[in-house]
XYZ file of C-alpha atoms in Angstrom:
604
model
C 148.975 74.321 138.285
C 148.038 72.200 135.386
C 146.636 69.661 137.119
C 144.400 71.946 139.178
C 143.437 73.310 135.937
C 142.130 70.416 134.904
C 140.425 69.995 138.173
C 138.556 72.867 137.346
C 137.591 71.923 134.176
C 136.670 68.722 135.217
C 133.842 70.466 137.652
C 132.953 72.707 134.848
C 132.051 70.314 132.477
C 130.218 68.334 135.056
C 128.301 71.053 136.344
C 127.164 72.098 132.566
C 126.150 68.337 131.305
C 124.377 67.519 134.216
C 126.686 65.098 135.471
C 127.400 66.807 138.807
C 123.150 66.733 139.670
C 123.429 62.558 139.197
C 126.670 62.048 141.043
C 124.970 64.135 144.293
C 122.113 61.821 143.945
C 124.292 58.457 143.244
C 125.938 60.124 146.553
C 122.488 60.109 148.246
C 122.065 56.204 147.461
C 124.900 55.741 149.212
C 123.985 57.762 151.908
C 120.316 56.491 152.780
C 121.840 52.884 152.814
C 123.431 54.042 156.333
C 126.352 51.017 155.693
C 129.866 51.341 155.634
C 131.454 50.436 152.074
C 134.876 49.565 150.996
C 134.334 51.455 147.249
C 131.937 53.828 145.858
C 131.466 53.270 142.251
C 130.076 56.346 140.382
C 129.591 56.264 136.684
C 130.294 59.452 134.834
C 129.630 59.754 131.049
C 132.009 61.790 128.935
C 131.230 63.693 125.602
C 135.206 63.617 124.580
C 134.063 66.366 121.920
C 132.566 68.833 124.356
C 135.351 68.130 127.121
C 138.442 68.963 124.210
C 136.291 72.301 123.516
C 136.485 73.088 126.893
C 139.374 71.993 127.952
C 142.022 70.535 125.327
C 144.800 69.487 127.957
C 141.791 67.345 129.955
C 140.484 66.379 126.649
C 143.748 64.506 125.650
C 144.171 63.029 129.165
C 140.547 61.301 128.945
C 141.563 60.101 125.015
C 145.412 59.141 125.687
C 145.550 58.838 129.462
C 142.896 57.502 130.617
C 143.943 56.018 134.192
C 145.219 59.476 134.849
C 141.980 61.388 133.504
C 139.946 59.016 136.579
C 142.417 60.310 139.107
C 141.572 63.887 137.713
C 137.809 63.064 138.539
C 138.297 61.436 141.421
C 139.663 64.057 143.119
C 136.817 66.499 142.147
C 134.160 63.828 143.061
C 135.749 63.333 146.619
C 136.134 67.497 147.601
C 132.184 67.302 146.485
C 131.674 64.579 148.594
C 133.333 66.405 151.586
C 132.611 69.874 150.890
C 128.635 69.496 150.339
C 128.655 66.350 153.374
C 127.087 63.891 150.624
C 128.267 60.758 152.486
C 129.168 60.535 155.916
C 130.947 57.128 155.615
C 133.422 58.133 153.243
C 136.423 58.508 154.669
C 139.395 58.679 151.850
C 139.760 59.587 148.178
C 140.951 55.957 147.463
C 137.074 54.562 148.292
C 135.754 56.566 145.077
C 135.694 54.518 142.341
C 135.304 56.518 139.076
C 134.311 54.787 135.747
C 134.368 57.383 132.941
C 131.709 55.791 130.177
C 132.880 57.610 126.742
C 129.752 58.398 124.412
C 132.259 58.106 120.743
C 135.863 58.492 119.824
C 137.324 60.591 117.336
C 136.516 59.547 113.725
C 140.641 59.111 113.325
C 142.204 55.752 112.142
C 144.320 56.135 114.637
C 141.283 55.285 117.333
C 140.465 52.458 115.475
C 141.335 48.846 116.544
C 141.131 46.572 113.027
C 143.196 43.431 113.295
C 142.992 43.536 109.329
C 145.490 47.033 109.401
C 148.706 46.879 110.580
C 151.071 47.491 112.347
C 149.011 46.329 115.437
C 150.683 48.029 117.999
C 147.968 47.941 121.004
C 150.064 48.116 123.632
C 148.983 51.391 124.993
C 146.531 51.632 127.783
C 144.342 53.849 125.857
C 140.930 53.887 124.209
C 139.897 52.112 120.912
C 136.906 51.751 118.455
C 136.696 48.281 117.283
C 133.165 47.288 115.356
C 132.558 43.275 114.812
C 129.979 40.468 115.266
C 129.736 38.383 118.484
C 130.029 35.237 117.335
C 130.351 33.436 121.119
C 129.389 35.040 125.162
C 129.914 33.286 128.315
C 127.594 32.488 131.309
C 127.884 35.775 134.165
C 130.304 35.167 136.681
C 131.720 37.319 139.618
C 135.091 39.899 139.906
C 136.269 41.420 142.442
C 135.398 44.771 141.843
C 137.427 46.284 145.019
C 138.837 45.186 148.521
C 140.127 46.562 151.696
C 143.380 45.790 153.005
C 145.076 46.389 156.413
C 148.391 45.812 157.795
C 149.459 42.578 159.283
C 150.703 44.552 162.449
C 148.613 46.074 164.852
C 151.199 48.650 166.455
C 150.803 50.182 162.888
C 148.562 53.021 162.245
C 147.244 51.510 158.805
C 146.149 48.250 160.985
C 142.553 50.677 160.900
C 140.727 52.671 158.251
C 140.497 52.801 154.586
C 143.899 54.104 153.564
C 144.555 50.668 151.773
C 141.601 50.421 148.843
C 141.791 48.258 145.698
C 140.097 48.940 142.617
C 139.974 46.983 139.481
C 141.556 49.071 136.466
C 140.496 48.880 133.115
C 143.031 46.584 131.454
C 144.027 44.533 134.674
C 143.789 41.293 135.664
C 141.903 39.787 139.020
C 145.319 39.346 140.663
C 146.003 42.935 140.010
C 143.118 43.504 142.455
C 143.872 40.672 145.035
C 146.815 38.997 146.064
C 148.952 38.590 149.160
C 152.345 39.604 148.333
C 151.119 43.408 149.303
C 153.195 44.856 151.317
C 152.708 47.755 153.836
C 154.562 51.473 152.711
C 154.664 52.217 156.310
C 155.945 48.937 157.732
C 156.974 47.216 154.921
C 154.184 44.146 156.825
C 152.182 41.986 154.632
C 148.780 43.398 154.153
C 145.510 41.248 154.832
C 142.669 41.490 153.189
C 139.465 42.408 155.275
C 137.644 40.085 153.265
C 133.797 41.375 155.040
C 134.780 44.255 152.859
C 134.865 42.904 149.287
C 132.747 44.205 147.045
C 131.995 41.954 144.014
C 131.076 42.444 140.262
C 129.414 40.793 137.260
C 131.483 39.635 134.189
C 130.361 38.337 131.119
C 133.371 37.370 127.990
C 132.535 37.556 124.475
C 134.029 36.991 121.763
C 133.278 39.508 118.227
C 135.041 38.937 114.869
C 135.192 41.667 112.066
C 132.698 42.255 109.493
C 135.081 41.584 106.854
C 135.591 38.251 108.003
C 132.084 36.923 106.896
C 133.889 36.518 103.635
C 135.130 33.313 104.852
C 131.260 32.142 105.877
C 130.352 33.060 102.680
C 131.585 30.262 100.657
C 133.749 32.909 98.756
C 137.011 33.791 99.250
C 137.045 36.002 95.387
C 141.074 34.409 95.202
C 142.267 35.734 97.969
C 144.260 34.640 100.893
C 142.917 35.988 104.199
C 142.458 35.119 107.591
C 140.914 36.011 110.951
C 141.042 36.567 114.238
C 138.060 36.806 116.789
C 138.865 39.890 119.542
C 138.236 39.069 123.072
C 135.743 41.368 124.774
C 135.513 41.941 128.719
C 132.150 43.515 130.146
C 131.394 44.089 133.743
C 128.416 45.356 135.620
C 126.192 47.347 133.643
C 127.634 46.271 130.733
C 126.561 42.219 130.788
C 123.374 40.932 129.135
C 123.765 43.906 126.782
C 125.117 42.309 124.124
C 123.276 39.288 121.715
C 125.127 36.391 119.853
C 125.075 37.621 115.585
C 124.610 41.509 116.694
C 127.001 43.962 115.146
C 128.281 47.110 117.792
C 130.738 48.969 118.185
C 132.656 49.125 121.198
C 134.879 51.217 122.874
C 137.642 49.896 124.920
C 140.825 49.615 126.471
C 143.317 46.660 125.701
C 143.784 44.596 128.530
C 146.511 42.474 129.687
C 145.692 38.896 129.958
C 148.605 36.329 129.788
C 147.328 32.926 127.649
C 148.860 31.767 124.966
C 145.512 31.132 123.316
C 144.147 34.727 122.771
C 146.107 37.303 121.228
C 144.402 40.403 122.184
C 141.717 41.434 124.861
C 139.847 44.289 124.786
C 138.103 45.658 128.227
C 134.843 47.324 126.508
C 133.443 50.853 128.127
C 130.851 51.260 126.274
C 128.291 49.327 123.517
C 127.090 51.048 120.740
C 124.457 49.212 118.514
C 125.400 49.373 114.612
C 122.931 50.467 112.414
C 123.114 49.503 109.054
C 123.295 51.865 106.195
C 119.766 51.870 104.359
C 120.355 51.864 100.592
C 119.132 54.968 98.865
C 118.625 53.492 95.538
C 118.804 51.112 92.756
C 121.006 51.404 89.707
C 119.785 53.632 86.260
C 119.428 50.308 84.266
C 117.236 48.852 86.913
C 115.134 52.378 87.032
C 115.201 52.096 83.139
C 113.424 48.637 83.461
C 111.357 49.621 86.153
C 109.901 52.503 83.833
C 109.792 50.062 80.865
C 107.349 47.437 82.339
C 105.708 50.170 84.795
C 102.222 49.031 83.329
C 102.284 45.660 84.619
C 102.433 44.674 88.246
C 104.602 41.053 87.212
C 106.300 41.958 84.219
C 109.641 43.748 86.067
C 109.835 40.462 88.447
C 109.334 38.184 85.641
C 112.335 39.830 83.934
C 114.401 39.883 87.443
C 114.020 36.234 87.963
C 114.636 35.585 83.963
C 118.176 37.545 83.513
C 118.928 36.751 87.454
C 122.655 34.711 88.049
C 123.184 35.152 84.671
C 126.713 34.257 85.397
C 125.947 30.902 86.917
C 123.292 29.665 84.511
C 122.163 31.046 81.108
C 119.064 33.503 81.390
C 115.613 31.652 80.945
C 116.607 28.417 82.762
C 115.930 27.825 86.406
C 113.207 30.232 86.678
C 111.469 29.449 88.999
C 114.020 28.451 91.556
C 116.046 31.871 90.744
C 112.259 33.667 91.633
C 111.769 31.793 95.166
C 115.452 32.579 95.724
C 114.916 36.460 95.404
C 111.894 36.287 97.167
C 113.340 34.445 99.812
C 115.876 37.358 99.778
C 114.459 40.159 100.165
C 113.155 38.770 103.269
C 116.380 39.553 105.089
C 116.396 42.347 106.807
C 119.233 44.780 107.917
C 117.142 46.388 110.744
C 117.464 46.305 114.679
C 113.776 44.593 114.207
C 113.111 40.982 114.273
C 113.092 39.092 111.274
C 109.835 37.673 111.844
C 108.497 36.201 107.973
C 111.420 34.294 106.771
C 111.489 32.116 103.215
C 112.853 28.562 104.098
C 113.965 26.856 100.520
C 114.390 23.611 100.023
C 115.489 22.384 96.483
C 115.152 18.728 95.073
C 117.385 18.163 91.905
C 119.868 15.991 90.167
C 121.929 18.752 89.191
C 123.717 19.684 92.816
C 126.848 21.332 91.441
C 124.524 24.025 89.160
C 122.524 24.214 92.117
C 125.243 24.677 94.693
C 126.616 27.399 92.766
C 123.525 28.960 92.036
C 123.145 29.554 95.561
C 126.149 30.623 96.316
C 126.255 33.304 94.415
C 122.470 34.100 96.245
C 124.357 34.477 99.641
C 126.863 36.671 98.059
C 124.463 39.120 97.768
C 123.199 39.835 101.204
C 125.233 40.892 104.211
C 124.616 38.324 106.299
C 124.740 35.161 103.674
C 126.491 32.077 105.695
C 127.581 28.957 103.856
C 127.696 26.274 106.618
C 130.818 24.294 106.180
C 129.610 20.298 107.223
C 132.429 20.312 109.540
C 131.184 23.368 111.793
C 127.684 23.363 114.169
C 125.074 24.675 112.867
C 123.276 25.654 116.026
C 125.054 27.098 119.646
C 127.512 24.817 121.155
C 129.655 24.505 124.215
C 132.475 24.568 125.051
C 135.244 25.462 128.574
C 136.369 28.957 128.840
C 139.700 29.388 127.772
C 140.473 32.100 130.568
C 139.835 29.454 133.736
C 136.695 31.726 135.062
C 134.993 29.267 135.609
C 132.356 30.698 132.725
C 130.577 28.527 130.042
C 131.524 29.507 126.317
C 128.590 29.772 124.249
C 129.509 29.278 120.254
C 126.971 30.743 117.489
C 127.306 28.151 115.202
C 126.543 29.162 111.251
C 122.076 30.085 112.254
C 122.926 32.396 114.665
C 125.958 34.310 112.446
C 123.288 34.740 109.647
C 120.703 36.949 111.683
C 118.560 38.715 109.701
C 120.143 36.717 106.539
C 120.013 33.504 104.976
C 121.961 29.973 106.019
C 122.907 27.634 103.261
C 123.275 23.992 104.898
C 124.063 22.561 101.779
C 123.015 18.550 100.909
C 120.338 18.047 103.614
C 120.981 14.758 103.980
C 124.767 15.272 104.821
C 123.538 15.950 108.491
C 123.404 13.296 111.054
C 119.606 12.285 111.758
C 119.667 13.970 115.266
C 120.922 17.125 113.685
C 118.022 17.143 111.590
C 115.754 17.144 114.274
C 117.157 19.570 115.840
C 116.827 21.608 112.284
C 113.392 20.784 111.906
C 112.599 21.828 115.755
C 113.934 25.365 115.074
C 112.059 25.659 111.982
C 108.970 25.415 113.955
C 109.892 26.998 116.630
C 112.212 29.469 115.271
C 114.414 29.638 118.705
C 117.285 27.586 119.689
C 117.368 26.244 123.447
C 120.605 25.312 124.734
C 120.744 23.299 127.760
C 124.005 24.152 130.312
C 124.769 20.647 132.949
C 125.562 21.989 136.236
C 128.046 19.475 136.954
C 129.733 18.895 133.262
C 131.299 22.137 133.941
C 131.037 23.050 137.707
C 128.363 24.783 138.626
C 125.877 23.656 141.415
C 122.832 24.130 139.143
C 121.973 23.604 135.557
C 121.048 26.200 132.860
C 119.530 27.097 129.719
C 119.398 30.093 127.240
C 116.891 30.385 124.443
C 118.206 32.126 121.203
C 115.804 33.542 119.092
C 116.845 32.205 115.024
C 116.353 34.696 112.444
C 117.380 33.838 109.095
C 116.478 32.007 106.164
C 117.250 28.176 105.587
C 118.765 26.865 102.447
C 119.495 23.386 101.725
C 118.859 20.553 99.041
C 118.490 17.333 97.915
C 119.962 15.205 96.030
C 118.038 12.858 93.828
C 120.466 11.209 92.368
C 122.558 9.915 95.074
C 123.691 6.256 95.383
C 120.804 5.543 98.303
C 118.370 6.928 95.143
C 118.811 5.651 92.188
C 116.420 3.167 92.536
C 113.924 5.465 93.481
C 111.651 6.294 90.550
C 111.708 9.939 88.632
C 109.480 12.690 89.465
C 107.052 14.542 87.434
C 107.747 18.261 87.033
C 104.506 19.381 88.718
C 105.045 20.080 92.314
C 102.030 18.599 93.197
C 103.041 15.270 91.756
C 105.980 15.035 93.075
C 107.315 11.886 95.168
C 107.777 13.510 98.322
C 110.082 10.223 99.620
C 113.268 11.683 98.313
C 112.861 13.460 101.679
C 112.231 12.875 105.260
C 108.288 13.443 105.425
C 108.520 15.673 108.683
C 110.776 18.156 106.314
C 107.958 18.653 103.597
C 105.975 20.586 106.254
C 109.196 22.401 107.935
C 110.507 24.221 105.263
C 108.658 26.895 103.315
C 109.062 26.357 99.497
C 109.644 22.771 98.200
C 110.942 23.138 95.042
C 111.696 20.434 91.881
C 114.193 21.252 89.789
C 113.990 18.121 86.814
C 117.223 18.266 84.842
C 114.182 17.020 82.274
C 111.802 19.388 82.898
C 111.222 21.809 79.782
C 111.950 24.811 82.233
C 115.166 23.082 82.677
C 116.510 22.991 78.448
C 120.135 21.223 78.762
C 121.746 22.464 76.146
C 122.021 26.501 76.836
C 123.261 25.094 80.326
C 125.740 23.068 78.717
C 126.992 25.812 76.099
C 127.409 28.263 79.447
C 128.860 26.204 81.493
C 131.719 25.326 78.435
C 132.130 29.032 77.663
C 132.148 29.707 81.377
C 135.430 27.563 81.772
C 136.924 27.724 78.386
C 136.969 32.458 79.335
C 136.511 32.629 82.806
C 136.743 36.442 82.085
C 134.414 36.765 79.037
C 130.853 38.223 78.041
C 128.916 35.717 78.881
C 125.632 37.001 78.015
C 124.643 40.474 77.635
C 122.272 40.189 80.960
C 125.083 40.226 82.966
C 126.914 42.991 81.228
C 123.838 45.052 81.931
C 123.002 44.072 85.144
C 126.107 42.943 87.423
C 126.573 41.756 90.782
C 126.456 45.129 92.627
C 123.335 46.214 90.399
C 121.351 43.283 92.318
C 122.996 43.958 95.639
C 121.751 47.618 95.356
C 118.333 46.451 94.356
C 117.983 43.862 97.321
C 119.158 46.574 99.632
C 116.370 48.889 98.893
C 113.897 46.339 98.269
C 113.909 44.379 101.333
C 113.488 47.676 103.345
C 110.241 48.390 101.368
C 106.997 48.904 103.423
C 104.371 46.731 101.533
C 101.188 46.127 101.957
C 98.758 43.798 100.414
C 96.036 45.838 97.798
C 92.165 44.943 98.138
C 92.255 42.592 95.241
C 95.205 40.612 97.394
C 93.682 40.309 100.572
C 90.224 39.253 98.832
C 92.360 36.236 96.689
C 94.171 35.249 99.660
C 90.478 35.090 102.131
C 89.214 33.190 99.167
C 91.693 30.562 99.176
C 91.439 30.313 102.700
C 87.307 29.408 102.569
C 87.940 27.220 99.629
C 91.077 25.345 101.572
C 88.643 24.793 104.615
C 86.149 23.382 102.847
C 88.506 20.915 100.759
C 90.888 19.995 103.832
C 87.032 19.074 106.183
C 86.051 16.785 103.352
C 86.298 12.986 104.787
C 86.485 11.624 100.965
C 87.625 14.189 98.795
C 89.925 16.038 101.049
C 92.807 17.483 100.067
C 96.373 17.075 102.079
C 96.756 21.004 101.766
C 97.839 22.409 104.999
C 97.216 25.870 106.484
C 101.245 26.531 106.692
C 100.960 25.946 102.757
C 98.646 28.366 102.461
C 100.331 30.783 105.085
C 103.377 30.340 102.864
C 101.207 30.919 99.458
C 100.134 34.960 100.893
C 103.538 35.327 101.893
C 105.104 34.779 98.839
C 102.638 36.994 97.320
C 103.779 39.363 99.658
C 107.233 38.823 98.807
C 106.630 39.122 95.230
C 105.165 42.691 95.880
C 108.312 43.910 97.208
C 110.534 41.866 94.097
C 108.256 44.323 91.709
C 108.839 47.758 93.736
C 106.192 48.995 93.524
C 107.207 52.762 94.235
């Protein structure tokens, strides 16, 4: 009685969300084609909130019981199919193949998979929430998706017909599906596969890591011990291509059991649910109080953001304008499903590389997506075998494609081998990443390639002062006169902002750097300055949050200085004797960073 109940239900609820009207025209697709199939696969989508007010019992068997909740449907689906004559070819309830696609899960801890909480007990064959970043997909390859079987013996009954139908379960493995140790129930004969029968499937394996575990990208582990683990993700059919190396989702799925010693936990995903990222509502009183404060000047409240900025890394008033280009730079990120189309490459020329180093990584700290390549990783997508023997190419991120819509600190640009700085200098052009898959390197009859589109920020520096430069002869502290062979020349173009910071220069005074840095190590914990009593860490977080999701737009006066240097740069750069080596990117770069400036200021 309970389970008829739940029958019932079950037609209920898909009469009333419009479920039943697509499966009777799935059930006409099927029909029209006039051929004979092993397995019908229907797709039903489940609101698990509107099911548990119908029906708790049914409710509970979709959340906790999954396997059984399909056999609920199934039965329903196939008294359709026979009572309304939707497909003439069907012949048992075994040939329906029902996939029940959850919209959400409870908001309970209890649904949700974090390899940070324990215990991790995952054992059940149930449905989980897990949210993380895909740092690595494979190539699409095939699954058996269901077969036919008959018995070995012709005298028996079962040697004909459909009665012996297997389905791949959410969870199982391929030789769940297919083997040949099956065995007859009326005979006890082995059971052949009628192989004409097979009905294959698309697969795609990624792999998605926690977004607490960009802490250890970050350059930053605040003193703490931690550690991560990457979850394994299956997606079939519908589900492949839907997911993009460096996206956050959510996604809903059952553990599956996969024997290999390498991989701890797999996760068979139902469905993918895009993250959206929390907009920030606001920035902090003492940041409104400023705002009011220099309200009649258009530069004054950036002027005072770059001046006071990092206060705990360097003393305010020093490194001005590299703490400016490195907020405008920024609030370029973005924490939108949009592209990040206008992004701020920096790179830094200086002698003082530890100030520097840490100057920047606090920056990153204060984004979402702020990556601190390590020199031992890849910066850009590698390859590599799948682990699970499918046969599948692993596709790796590498630290551009983790810090989507962020910035990537490469650190010492000359700490990179010379072909991975042409490959750096390619995608900074370019901004897109093609990676080239041989054929035969890992088994495939044809070769490959996937574009990735890069969006993020570059980082990086140069040391002046490095054994291959001492010879080299100091710079002035005018960009413009600068000796541009610290470098390689094909770099000068590539990045957006070259900037010089001379230990010498008189934006540069040694001595508050030196009485900071003593303090700084003498009371870790101490007042260093008031600056950074009155505007901390999180203050600046909150302020990039809701200033990089500004909508600027340039004013009259703007557009009219930017056309004007435009004319003036045409006329200079078309002069055969006096013409200047300014490029149009420089002056692309020169309105956005106006532009970027605009949204530093707020204007609100």
């Amino acid at each position: 009685m309970s389970n008829l109940k739940m029958k019932e239900a079950a037609l209920i609820y898909l009469d009333r969300n419009g479920g039943l009207q697509k499966f009777i025209d799935d059930c006409k697709y099927y029909n029209d084609s006039k051929q004979s199939y092993a397995v019908y696969r229907f797709n039903i989508l489940i609101n698990p909130s509107d099911v548990l007010e119908l029906d708790a019992e049914l409710g509970n068997h979709i959340l906790h019981h999954p396997l059984k909740a399909v056999q609920v449907f199934q039965s329903v689906c196939f008294i359709a199919v026979k009572t309304l004559s939707l497909i003439e070819q069907l012949q048992t309830e075994t040939q329906i193949n029902i996939v029940l696609k959850l919209t959400h899960l409870p908001p309970l801890p209890s649904y949700a998979l974090d390899l940070c909480e324990f215990p991790l007990d995952y054992t059940s064959q149930r449905f989980y929430m897990m949210e993380g970043i895909v740092i690595a997909m494979t190539t699409i390859t095939k699954y058996t998706q269901g077969a036919r079987f008959l018995c070995s013996d012709e005298a028996c009954p079962l040697s004909k017909g459909f009665q012996y139908i297997r389905v791949h379960m959410p969870g199982a493995t391929e030789s769940a599906t297919v083997r040949n140790d099956f065995l007859c129930n009326l005979c006890s004969s082995p059971l052949q596969e009628d192989r004409k029968f097979r009905v294959l499937g698309d697969k795609q394996i990624v792999e998605i890591i926690t977004t607490k575990a960009l802490h250890a990208f970050q350059g930053c582990s605040k003193n703490q011990p931690f550690r991560f683990q990457s979850f394994t993700i299956f997606l079939r059919d519908e589900l492949v291509n839907k997911i993009n190396i460096g996206n956050e989702y959510k996604i809903i799925g059952i553990p599956a059991c996969v024997k290999s010693s390498q991989t701890a936990l797999c996760i068979e995903a139902n469905s993918i649910i895009f993250c959206n990222p929390k907009v920030s509502s606001g920035i902090s009183d003492n940041f409104n109080c400023l705002l009011s404060l220099t309200s009649g000047s258009c530069w004054k409240f950036t002027a005072i953001l770059a001046n006071i900025f990092a206060s705990q890394i360097v003393p305010p008033g020093t490194y001005n304008l590299l703490k400016l280009c490195l907020l405008m730079s920024l609030v370029q990120t973005s924490d939108c499903k949009k592209e990040l189309e206008n992004c701020l490459d920096i790179l830094i020329i200086t002698s003082d590389t530890l100030l520097v180093d840490r100057l920047l990584n606090f920056s990153i700290n204060l984004v979402p997506r702020g990556i601190h390549h390590p020199v031992s990783a890849e910066i850009f997508p590698t390859l590599s075998r799948n682990k699970y023997g499918t046969g599948a190419v692993s596709i790796q991120a590498g630290s551009a494609l983790l810090a989507k819509g962020g910035v990537c600190f490469i650190g010492d640009l000359c700490s990179h081998k010379k072909d991975k700085l042409e490959q750096l200098q390619s995608v900074l052009e370019s901004r897109s990443i093609t990676v080239y898959i041989p054929g035969k390197k890992f088994g495939d009859d044809i070769d490959q390639q996937m574009t990735f589109p890069v969006q993020c920020s570059f980082w990086s520096f140069v040391d002046m002062d490095s054994s291959s430069r001492r010879n080299v002869q100091k710079t002035n502290t005018l960009i413009g006169q600068m000796n541009c062979s610290l470098i390689p020349a094909n770099f000068v173009e590539a990045f957006g902002l070259l900037i010089n910071c001379n230990e010498f220069s008189p934006c540069h005074p040694l001595l508050p750097t030196v009485q900071h840095t003593l303090k700084k190590a003498t009371d870790p914990e101490g007042l260093l300055n008031l600056a950074s009593k009155q505007f901390t860490t999180e203050d600046f977080e909150k302020l990039l949050a809701f200033a990089k999701n500004l909508n600027v737009e340039f004013s009259v006066e703007a557009e009219r200085m930017i056309h004007g240097y435009y004319l003036a740069s045409r006329r200079i750069r078309t002069d055969s004797i006096y013409g200047s080596k300014l490029s149009a990117s420089a002056l692309k770069y020169l309105s956005h960073c106006i532009w970027c400036c605009s949204k530093c200021s707020i204007s609100i």
